[in-house]
PDB file of C-alpha atoms in Angstrom:
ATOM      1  CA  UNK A 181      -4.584  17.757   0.501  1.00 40.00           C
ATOM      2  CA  UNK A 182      -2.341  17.271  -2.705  1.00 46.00           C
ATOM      3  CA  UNK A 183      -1.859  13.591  -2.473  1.00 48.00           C
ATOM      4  CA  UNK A 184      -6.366  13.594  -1.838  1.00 47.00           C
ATOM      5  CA  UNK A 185      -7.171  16.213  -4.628  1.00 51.00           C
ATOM      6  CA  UNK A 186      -5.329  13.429  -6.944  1.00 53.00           C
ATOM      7  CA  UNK A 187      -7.531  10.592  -6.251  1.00 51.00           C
ATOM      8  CA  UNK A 188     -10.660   9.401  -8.458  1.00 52.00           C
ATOM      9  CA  UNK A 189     -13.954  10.964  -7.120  1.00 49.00           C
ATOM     10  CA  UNK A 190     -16.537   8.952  -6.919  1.00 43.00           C
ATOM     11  CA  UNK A 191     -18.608   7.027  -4.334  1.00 36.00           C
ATOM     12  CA  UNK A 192     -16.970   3.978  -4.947  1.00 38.00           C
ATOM     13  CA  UNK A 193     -13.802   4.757  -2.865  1.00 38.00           C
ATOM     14  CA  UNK A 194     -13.785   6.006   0.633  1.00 36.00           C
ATOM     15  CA  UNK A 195     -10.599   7.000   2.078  1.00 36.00           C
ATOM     16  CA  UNK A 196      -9.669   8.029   5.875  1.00 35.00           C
ATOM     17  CA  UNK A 197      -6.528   9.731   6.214  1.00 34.00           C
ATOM     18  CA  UNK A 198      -5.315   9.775   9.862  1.00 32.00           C
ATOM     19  CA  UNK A 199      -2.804   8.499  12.032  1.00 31.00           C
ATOM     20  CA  UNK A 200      -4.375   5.800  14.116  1.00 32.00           C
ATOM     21  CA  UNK A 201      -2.795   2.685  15.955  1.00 33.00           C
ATOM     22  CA  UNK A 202      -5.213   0.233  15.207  1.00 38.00           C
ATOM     23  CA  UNK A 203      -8.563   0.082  13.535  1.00 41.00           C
ATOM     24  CA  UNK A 204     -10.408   0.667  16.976  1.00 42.00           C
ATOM     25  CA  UNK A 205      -9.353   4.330  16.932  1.00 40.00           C
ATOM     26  CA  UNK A 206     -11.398   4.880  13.540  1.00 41.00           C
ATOM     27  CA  UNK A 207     -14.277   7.464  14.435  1.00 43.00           C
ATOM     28  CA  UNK A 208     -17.228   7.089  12.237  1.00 43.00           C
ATOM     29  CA  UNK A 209     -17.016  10.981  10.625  1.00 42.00           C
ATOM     30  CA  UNK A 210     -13.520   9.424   9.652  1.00 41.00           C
ATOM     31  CA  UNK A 211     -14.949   8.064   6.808  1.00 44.00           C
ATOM     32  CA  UNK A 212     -17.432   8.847   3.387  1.00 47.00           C
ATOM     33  CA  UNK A 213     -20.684   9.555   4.784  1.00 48.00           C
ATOM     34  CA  UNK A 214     -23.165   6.613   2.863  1.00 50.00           C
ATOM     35  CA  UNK A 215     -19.917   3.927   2.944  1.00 48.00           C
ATOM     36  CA  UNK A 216     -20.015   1.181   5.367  1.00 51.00           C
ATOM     37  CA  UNK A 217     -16.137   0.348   5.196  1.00 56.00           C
ATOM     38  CA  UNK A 218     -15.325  -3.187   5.688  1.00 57.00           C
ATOM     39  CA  UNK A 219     -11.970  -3.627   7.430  1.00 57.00           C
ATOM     40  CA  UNK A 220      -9.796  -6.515   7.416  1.00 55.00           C
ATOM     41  CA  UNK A 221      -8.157  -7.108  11.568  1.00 56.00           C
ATOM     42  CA  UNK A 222      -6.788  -9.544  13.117  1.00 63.00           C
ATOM     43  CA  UNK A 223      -3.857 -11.288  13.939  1.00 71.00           C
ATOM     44  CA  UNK A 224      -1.717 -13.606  11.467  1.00 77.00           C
ATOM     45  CA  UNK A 225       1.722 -14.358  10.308  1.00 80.00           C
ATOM     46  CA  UNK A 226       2.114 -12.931   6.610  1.00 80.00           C
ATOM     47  CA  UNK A 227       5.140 -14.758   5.850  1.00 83.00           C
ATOM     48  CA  UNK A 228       3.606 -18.115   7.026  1.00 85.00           C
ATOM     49  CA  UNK A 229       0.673 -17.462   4.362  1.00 83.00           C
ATOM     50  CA  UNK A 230      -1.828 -17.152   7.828  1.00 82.00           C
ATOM     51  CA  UNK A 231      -4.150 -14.818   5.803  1.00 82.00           C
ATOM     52  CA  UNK A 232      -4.985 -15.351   2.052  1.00 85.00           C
ATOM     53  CA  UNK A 233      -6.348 -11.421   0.015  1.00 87.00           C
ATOM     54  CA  UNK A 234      -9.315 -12.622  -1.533  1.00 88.00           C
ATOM     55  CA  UNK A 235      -8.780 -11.897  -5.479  1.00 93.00           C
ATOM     56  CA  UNK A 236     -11.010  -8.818  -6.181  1.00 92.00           C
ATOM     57  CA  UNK A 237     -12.341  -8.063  -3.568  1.00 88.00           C
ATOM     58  CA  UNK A 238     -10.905  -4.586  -2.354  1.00 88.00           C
ATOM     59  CA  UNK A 239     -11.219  -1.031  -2.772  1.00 88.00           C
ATOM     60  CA  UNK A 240      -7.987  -0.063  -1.152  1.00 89.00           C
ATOM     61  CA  UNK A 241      -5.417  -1.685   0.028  1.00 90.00           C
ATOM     62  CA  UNK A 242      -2.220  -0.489   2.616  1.00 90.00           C
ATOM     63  CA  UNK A 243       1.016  -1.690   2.754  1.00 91.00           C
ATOM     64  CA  UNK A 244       3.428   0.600   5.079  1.00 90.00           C
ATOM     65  CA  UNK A 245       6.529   0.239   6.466  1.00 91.00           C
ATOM     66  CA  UNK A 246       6.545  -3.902   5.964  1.00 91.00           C
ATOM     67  CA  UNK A 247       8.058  -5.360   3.470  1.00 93.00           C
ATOM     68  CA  UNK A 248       7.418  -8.839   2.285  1.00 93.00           C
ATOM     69  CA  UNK A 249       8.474  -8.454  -1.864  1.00 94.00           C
ATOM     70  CA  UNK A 250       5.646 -11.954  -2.386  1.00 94.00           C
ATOM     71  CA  UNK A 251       2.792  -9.982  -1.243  1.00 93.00           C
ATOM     72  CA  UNK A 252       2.955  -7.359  -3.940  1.00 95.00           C
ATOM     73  CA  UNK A 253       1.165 -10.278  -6.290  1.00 96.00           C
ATOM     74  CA  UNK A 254      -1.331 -11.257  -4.341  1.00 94.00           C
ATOM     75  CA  UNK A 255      -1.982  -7.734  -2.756  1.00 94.00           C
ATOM     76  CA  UNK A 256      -2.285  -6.103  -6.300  1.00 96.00           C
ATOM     77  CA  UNK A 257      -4.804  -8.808  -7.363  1.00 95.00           C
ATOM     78  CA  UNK A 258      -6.782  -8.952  -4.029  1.00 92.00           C
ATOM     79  CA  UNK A 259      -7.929  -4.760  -5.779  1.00 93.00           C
ATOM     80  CA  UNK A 260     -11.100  -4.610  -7.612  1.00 93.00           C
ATOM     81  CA  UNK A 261     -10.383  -2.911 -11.042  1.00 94.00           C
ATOM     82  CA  UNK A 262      -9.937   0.575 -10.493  1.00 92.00           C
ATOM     83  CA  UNK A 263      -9.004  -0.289  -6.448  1.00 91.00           C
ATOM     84  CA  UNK A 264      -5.866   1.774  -5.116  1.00 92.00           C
ATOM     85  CA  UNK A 265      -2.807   0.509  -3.674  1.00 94.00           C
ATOM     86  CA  UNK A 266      -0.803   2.673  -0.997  1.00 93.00           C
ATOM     87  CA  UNK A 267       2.798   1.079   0.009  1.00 95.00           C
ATOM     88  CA  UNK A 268       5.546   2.988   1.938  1.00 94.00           C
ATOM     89  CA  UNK A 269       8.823   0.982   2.389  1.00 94.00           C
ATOM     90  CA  UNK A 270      12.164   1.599   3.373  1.00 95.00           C
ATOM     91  CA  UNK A 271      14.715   1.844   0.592  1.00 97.00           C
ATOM     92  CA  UNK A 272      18.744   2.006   0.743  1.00 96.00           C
ATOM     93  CA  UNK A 273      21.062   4.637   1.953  1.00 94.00           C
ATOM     94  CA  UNK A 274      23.490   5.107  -0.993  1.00 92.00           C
ATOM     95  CA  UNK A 275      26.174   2.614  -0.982  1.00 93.00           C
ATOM     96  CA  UNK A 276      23.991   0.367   1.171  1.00 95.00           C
ATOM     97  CA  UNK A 277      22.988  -2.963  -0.552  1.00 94.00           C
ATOM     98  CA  UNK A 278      18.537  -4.245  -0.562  1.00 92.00           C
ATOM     99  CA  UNK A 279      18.173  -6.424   2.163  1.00 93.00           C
ATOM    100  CA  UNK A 280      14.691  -8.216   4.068  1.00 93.00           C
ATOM    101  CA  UNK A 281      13.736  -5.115   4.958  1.00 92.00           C
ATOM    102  CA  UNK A 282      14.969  -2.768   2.267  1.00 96.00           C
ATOM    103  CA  UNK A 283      14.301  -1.816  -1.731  1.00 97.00           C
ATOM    104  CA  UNK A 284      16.416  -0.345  -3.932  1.00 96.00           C
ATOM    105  CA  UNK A 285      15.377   3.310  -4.974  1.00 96.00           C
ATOM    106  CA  UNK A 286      13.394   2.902  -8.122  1.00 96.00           C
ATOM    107  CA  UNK A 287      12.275  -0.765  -7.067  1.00 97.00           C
ATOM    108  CA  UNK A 288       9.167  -0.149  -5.995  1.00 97.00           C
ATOM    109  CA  UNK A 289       7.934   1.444  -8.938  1.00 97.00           C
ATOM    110  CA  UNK A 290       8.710  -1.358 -10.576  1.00 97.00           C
ATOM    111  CA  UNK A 291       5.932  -3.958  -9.104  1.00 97.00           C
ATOM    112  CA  UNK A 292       3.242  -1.120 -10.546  1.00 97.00           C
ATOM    113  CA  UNK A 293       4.370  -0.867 -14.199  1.00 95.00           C
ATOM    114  CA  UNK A 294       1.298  -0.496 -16.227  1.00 94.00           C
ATOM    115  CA  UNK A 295      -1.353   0.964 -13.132  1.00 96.00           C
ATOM    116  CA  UNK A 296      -1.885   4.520 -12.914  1.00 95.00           C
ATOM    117  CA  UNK A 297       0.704   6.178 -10.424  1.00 95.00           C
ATOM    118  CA  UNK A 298      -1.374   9.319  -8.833  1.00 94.00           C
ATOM    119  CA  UNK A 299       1.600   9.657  -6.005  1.00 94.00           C
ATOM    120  CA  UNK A 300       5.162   8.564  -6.180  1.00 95.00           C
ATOM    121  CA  UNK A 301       7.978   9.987  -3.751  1.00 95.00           C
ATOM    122  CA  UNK A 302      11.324   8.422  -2.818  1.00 96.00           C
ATOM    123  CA  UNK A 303      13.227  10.485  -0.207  1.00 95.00           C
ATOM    124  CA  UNK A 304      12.918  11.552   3.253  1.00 93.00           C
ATOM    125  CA  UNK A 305       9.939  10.275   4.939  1.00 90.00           C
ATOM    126  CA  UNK A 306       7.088  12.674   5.814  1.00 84.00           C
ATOM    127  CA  UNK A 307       6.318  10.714   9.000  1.00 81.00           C
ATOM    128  CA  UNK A 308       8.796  12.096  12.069  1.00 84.00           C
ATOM    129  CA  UNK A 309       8.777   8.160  13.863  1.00 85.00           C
ATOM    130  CA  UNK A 310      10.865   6.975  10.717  1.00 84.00           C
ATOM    131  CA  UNK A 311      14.560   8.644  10.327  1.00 88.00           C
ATOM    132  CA  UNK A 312      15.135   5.914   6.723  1.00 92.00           C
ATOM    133  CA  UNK A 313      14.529   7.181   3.531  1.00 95.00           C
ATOM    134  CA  UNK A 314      11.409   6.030   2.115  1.00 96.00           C
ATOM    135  CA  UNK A 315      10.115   4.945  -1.537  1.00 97.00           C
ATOM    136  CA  UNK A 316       6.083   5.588  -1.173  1.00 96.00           C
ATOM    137  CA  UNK A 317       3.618   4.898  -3.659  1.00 96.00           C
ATOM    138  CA  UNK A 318      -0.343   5.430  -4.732  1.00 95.00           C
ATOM    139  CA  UNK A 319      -1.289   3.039  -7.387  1.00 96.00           C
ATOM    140  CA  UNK A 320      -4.796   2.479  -9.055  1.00 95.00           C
ATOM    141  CA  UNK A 321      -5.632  -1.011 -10.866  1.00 95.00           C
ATOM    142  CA  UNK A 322      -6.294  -1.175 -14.405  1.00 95.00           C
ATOM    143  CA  UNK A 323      -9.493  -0.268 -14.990  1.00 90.00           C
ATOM    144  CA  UNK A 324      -9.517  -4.005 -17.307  1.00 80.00           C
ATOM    145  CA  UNK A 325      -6.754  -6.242 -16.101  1.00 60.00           C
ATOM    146  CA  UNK A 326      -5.755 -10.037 -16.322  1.00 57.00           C
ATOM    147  CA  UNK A 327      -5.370 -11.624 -13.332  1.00 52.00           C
ATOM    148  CA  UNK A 328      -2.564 -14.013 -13.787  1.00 53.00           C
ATOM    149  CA  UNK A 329      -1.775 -17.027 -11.772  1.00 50.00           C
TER     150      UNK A 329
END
């Protein structure tokens, strides 16, 4: 409830917290009564550039436990002004060096300067399936914003 109570009220963004395998196991009291979520499913290679985020076009967006640094950009403009971003990676032990798979603490952070930050933990994961630490991160979109390239 601490990480909910700190998001925006309003109509305008409905959020389902649960632990679900795929979007099929979404019940329909899951989410905001009056929303008609529109989820994005489907197969396709990220790193191949399979699927292109349309630019403004998203309330929320996820990004947990994958990490491909390029899709940060696109990701972050693919939010509607205001949208949130959630992303949970996998960060370095101490003395370990940032690899494929792996930020450095504090790095995440770092792709979100200038959005609001309503969450921000780096640390032991809250999820028992992953034993890594774990930067995680709630950002909201400026509420006016350039695009960029």
């Amino acid at each position: 409830a601490g990480l909910l109570a700190r998001l925006p009220a309003g109509p305008e963004i409905g959020i389902a917290l649960a632990h679900f395998r795929d979007a099929a196991d979404l019940e329909p009291d899951m989410v905001q009564p009056g929303l008609h979520p529109r989820l994005a499913q489907g197969g396709a290679d990220l790193e191949k550039g399979e699927y292109r985020i349309e630019r403004s076009a998203w309330d929320l967006i996820t990004i947990c436990y994958y990490l491909q640094r390029d899709l940060f950009q696109p990701a972050k403009q693919g939010l509607v002004p205001g949208g949130i971003l959630v992303a949970i990676v996998h960060i370095t032990e101490p003395g370990e060096q940032p690899t494929e798979h792996r930020l450095r603490p504090g790095e995440l952070a770092r792709y979100f300067e200038g959005w609001r930050i309503l969450h921000s933990h780096e640390g032991r994961p809250n999820d028992a399936g992953h034993r890594r630490r774990v930067a995680e991160i709630v950002a909201q979109c400026p509420t006016e914003r350039r695009l960029g390239p």
